[in-house]
XYZ file of C-alpha atoms in Angstrom:
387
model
C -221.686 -2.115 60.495
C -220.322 -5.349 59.700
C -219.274 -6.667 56.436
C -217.322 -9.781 54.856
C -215.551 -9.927 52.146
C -213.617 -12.652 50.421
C -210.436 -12.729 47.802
C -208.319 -15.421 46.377
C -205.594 -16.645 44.842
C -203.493 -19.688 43.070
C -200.197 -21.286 42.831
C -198.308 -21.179 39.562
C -199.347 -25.032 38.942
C -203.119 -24.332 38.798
C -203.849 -25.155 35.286
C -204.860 -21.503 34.445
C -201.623 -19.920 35.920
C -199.604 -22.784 33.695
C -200.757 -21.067 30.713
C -200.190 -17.221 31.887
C -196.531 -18.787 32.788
C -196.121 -19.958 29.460
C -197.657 -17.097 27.749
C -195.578 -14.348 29.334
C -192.847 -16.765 29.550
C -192.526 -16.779 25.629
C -193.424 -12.815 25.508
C -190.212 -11.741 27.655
C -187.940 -14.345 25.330
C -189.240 -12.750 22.214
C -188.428 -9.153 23.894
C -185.396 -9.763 24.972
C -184.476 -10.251 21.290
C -186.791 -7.552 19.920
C -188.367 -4.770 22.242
C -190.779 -3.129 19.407
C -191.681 -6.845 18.789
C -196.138 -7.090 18.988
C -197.389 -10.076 20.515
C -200.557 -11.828 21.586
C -200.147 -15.271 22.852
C -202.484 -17.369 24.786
C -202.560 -20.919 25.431
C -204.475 -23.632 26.423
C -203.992 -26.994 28.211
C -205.662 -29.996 28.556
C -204.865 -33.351 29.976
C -201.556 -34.013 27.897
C -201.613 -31.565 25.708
C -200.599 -27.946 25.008
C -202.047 -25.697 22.504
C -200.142 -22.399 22.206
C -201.961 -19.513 19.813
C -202.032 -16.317 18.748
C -200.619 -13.483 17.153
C -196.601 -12.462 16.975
C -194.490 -10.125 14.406
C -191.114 -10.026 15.248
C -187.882 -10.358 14.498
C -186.679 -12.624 17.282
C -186.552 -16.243 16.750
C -187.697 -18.729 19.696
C -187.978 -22.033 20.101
C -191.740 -21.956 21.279
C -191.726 -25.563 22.357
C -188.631 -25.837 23.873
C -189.433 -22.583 26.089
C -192.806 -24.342 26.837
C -191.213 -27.355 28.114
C -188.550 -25.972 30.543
C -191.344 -23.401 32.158
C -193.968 -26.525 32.461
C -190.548 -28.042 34.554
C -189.877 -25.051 36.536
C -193.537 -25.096 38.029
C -193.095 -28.971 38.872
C -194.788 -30.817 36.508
C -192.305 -33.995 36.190
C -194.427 -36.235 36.467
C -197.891 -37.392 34.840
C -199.466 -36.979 31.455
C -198.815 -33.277 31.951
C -195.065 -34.040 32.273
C -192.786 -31.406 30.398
C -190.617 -34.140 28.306
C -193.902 -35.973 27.718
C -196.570 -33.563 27.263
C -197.683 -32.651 23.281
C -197.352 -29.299 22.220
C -199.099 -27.686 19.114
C -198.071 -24.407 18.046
C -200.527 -21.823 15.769
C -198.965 -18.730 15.488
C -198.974 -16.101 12.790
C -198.446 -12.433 12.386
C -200.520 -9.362 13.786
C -203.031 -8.528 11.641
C -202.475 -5.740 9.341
C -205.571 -4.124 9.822
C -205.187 -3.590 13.778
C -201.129 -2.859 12.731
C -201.940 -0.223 11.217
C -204.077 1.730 14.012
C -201.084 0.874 16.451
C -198.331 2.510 14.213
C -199.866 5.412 13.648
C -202.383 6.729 15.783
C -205.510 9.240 14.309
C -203.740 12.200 16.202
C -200.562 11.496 14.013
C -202.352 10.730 10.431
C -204.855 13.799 10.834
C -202.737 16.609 12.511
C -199.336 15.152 12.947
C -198.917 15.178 16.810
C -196.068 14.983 19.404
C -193.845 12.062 19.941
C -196.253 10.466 22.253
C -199.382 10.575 19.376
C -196.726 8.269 17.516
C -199.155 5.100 18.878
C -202.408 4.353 19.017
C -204.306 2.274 21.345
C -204.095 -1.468 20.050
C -207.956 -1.785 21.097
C -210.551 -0.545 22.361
C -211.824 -0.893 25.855
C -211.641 0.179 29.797
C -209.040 -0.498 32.385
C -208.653 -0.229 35.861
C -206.644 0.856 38.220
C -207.209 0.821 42.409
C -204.962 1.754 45.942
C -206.153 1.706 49.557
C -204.405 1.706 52.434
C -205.130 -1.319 53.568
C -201.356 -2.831 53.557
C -198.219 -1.241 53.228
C -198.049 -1.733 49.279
C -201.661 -0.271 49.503
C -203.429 -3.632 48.232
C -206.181 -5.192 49.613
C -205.977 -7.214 52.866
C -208.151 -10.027 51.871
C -206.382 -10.394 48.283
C -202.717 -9.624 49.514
C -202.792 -12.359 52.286
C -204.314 -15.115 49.714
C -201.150 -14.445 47.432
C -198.764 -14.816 50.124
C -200.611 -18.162 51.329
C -200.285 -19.339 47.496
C -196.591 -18.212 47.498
C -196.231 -19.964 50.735
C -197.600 -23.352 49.597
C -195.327 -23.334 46.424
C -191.943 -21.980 48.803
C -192.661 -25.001 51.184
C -193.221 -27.287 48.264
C -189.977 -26.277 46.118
C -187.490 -26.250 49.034
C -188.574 -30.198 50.287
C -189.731 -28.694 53.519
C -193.358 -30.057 52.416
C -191.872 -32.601 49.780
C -195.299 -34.276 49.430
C -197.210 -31.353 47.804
C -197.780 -30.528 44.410
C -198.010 -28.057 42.317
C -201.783 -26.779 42.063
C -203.262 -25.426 44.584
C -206.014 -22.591 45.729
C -206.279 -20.284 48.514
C -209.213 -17.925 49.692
C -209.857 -15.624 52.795
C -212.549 -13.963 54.309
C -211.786 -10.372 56.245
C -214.828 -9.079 58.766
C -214.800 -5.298 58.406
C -216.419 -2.749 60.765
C -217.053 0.613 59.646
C -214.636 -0.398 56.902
C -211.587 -1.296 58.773
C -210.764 -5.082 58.860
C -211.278 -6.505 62.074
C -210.264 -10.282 61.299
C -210.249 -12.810 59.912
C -213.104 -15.132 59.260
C -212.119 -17.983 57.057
C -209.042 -19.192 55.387
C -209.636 -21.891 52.800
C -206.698 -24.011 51.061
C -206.572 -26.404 48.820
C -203.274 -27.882 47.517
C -202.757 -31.040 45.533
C -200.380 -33.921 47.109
C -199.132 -37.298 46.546
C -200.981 -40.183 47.326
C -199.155 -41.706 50.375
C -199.624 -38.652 52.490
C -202.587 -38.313 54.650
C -205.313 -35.573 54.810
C -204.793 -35.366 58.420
C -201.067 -35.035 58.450
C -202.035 -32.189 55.366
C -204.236 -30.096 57.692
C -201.634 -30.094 60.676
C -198.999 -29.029 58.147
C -200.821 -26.419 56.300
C -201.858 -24.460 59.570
C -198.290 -24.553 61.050
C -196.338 -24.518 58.201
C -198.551 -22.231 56.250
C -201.237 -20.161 57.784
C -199.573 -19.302 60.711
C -196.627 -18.133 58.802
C -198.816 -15.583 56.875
C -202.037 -14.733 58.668
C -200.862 -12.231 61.885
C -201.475 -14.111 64.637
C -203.808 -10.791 66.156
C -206.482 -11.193 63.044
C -207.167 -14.968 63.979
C -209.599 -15.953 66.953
C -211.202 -19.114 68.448
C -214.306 -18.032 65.809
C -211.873 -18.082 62.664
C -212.947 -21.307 60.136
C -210.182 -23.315 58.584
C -210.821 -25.011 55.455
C -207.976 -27.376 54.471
C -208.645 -29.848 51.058
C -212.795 -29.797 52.324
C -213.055 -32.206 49.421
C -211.173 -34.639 51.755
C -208.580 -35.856 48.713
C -206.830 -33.608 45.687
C -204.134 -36.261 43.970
C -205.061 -34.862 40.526
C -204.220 -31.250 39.289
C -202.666 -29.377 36.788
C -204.194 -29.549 33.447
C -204.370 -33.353 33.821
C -207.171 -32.671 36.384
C -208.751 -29.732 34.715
C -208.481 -27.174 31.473
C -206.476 -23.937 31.827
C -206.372 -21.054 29.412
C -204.803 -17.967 29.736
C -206.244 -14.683 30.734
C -208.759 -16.490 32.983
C -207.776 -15.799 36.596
C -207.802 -11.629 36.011
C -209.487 -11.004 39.318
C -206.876 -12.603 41.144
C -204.253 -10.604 38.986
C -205.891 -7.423 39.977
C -207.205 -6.722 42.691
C -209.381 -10.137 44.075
C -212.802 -8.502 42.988
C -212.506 -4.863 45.382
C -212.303 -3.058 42.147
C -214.107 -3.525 38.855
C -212.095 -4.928 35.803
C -212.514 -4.178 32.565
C -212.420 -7.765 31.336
C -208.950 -7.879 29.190
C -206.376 -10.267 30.120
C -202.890 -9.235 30.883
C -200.570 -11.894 29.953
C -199.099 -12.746 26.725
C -199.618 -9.314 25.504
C -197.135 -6.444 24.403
C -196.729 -3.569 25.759
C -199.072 -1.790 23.438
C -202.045 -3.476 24.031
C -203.709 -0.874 26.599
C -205.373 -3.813 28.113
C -202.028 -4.367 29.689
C -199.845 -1.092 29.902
C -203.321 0.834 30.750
C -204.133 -0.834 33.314
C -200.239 -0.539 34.767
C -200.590 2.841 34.580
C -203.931 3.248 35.889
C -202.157 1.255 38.997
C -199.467 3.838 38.898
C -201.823 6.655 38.804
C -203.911 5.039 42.191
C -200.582 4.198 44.216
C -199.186 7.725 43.634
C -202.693 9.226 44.430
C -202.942 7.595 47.679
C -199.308 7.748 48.512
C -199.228 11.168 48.152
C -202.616 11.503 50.741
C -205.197 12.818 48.038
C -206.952 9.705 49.290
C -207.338 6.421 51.406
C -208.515 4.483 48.895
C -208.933 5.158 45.158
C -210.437 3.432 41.383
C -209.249 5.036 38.396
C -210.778 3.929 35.053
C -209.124 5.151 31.141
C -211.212 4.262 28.133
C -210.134 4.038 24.491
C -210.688 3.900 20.989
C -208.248 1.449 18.595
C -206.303 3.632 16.928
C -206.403 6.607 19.107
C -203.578 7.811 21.300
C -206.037 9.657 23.429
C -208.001 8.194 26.028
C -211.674 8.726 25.518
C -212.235 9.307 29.191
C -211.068 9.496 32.401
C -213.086 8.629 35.762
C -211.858 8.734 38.930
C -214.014 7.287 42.347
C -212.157 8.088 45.800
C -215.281 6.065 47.905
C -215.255 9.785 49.379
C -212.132 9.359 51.040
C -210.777 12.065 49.017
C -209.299 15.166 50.072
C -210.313 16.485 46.930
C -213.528 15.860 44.855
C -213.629 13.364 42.428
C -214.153 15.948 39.630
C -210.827 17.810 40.553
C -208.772 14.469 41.397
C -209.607 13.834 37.300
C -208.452 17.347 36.605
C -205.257 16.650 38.136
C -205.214 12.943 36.971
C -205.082 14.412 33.402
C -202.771 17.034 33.654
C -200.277 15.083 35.326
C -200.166 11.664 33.789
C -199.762 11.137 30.298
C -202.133 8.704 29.138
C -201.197 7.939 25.651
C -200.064 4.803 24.499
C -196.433 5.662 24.197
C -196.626 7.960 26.829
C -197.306 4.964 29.421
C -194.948 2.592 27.804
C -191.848 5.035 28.438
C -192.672 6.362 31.766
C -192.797 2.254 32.886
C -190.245 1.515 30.777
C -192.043 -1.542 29.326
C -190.205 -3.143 26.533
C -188.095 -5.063 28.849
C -188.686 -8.572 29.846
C -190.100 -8.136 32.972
C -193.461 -9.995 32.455
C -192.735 -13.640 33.355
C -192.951 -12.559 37.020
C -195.883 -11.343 37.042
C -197.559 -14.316 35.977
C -198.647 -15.682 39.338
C -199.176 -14.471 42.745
C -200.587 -10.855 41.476
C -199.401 -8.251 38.914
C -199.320 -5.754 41.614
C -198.188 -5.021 44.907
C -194.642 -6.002 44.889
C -191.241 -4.209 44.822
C -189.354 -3.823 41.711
C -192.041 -3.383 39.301
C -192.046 0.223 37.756
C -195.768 0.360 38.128
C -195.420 0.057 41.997
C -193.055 2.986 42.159
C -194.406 5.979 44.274
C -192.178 8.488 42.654
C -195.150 11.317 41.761
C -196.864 11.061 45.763
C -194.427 14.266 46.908
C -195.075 16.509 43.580
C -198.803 15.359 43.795
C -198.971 17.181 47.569
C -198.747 20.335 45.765
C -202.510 19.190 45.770
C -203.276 19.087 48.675
């Protein structure tokens, strides 16, 4: 049976990535001063104006505006009314209220029956998070979602080195896989958009993007005489950034995940310390799924954690192999929760995540790529003992 299914991505100068930049940007400067530090911080641009919010106690001291400014000209954005030495920033921070503080210091385990090390945390919200791993690709992403990241990637590599001097820096990819039976077959439809200049023309654009891009990315065996090509359908894209639209962080988190092939549980990742779960939760439920599949308990694999602010605990644990398991889904949980620790604490130790690390994963994905400690595969050979 056939079936089509589409993911995308976005450069690092769509408006909404400018903000995640920003926000984890100014969350790895404050750790690299203070690891324990607790920070929220979003931000929001519009036109010529930032607006950077949220919650931060710490003991580092930043420059918030002056960070802002040199990661707005990193991306590109030299010129317009979005311009880093021109662009108006407002700051309206303030501390972590003491109320939510107070579940995160000490977790219900450790006030009511004084707990391990790991009960030393509680979870800094409620909520659900997510965690998937197929075997799809060889970092076990989706197909669909992994080659719209590297066509993003691509158009902000070719723009960067002068290769493609005329781009800009927003821009918006999408493709279409046909599966059979589940495998992919090929590809359907690859759709770009990417801002320019004005002198350059939409024709000379198209000829570029499917040399210069597409055929660097897309294997050359998944394309056929049926595959649709969508370059700037619009027919002009001369405005972008947040001059051309709003962007806020925390609002592209299907393209962070895992480009809509497994659910989310609607928290935003960037910005955030590592002891909001809706971040380090969702790492490790990542973790869990890569070293699942890795190891061959599965092809493909969605782990979900639950919790309650203030509890180390999780409240549950589901896992869904799409009955590719070698295992049942009951006994993949058993094992789930006897081999990872799920506890705040826990997680934030085993991924060592109190370093700045979080400024690269602000674009392009937060997983699938070498280097991060959530992509590591070091439990797949003790997790055969499973098999």
């Amino acid at each position: 049976m056939k079936k089509f299914f589409t993911s995308e991505s976005v450069t690092e100068g769509h408006p909404d990535k400018v903000c995640d930049n920003i926000s984890d940007g100014l969350l790895d400067a404050i750790l690299a001063q203070d690891p324990y530090a607790r920070t929220a911080i979003e931000c929001a641009a519009a036109f010529d104006t930032l607006l950077i919010m949220g919650e931060v106690t710490t003991t580092a001291t930043v420059d918030y505006e002056a960070t802002a400014r040199e990661i707005i000209k990193e991306i590109g954005y030299d010129f317009g009314t979005f311009a880093y030495d021109k662009c108006k920033i407002i700051t309206a921070i303030h501390q972590q209220s003491p109320d939510i503080a107070m579940g995160v210091n000490a977790s219900l385990e450790k006030k009511t029956a004084g707990g391990d090390e790991a009960d030393q945390l509680g979870a800094g919200d409620q909520g659900m998070m997510f965690g998937y791993a197929c075997r799809e690709t060889k970092e076990l992403m989706p197909l669909t979602l992994s080659l719209s990241h590297r066509l993003a990637k691509r158009l902000t590599d070719v723009r960067k080195s002068g290769l493609l001097a005329y781009l800009r820096p927003d821009g918006k990819t999408q493709v279409t896989v046909e599966y059979e039976d589940g495998v992919a077959k090929r590809v359907d439809t690859v759709v770009i958009s990417t801002q320019h200049d004005a002198a350059v023309s939409q024709e000379q654009i198209r000829e570029d993007m499917k040399k210069l891009v597409i055929d660097e990315i897309v294997p050359a065996h998944l394309m056929d005489e049926n595959t649709k090509i969508y370059i700037n359908p619009t027919g002009r894209f001369e405005i972008g950034g947040p001059e051309g639209d709003s962007g806020l962080t925390g609002r592209k988190i299907i393209v962070d995940t895992y480009g809509g092939r497994a659910p989310h549980g609607g928290g935003a990742f960037s910005g955030k310390d590592p002891t909001k779960v809706d971040r380090s939760a969702a790492y490790y439920c990542r973790y869990i799924a890569k070293n699942l599949v890795a190891a061959g308990l599965a092809d493909e694999v969605q782990i979900q954690v639950a919790y309650a602010i203030g509890v180390a605990k999780p409240v549950s644990v589901f896992v869904d192999s799409y009955g590719t398991g070698k295992l049942d889904d009951e006994t993949l949980a058993k094992i789930v929760k006897q081999e990872f620790d799920l506890r705040p604490y826990a997680i934030i130790k085993t991924l060592d995540l109190r370093n700045p690390v979080f400024k690269k994963t602000a674009a392009y994905g937060h997983f699938g790529y070498k280097g991060f400690s959530w992509e590591h595969t070091d439990r797949a050979d003790d997790l055969k003992k499973y098999l």
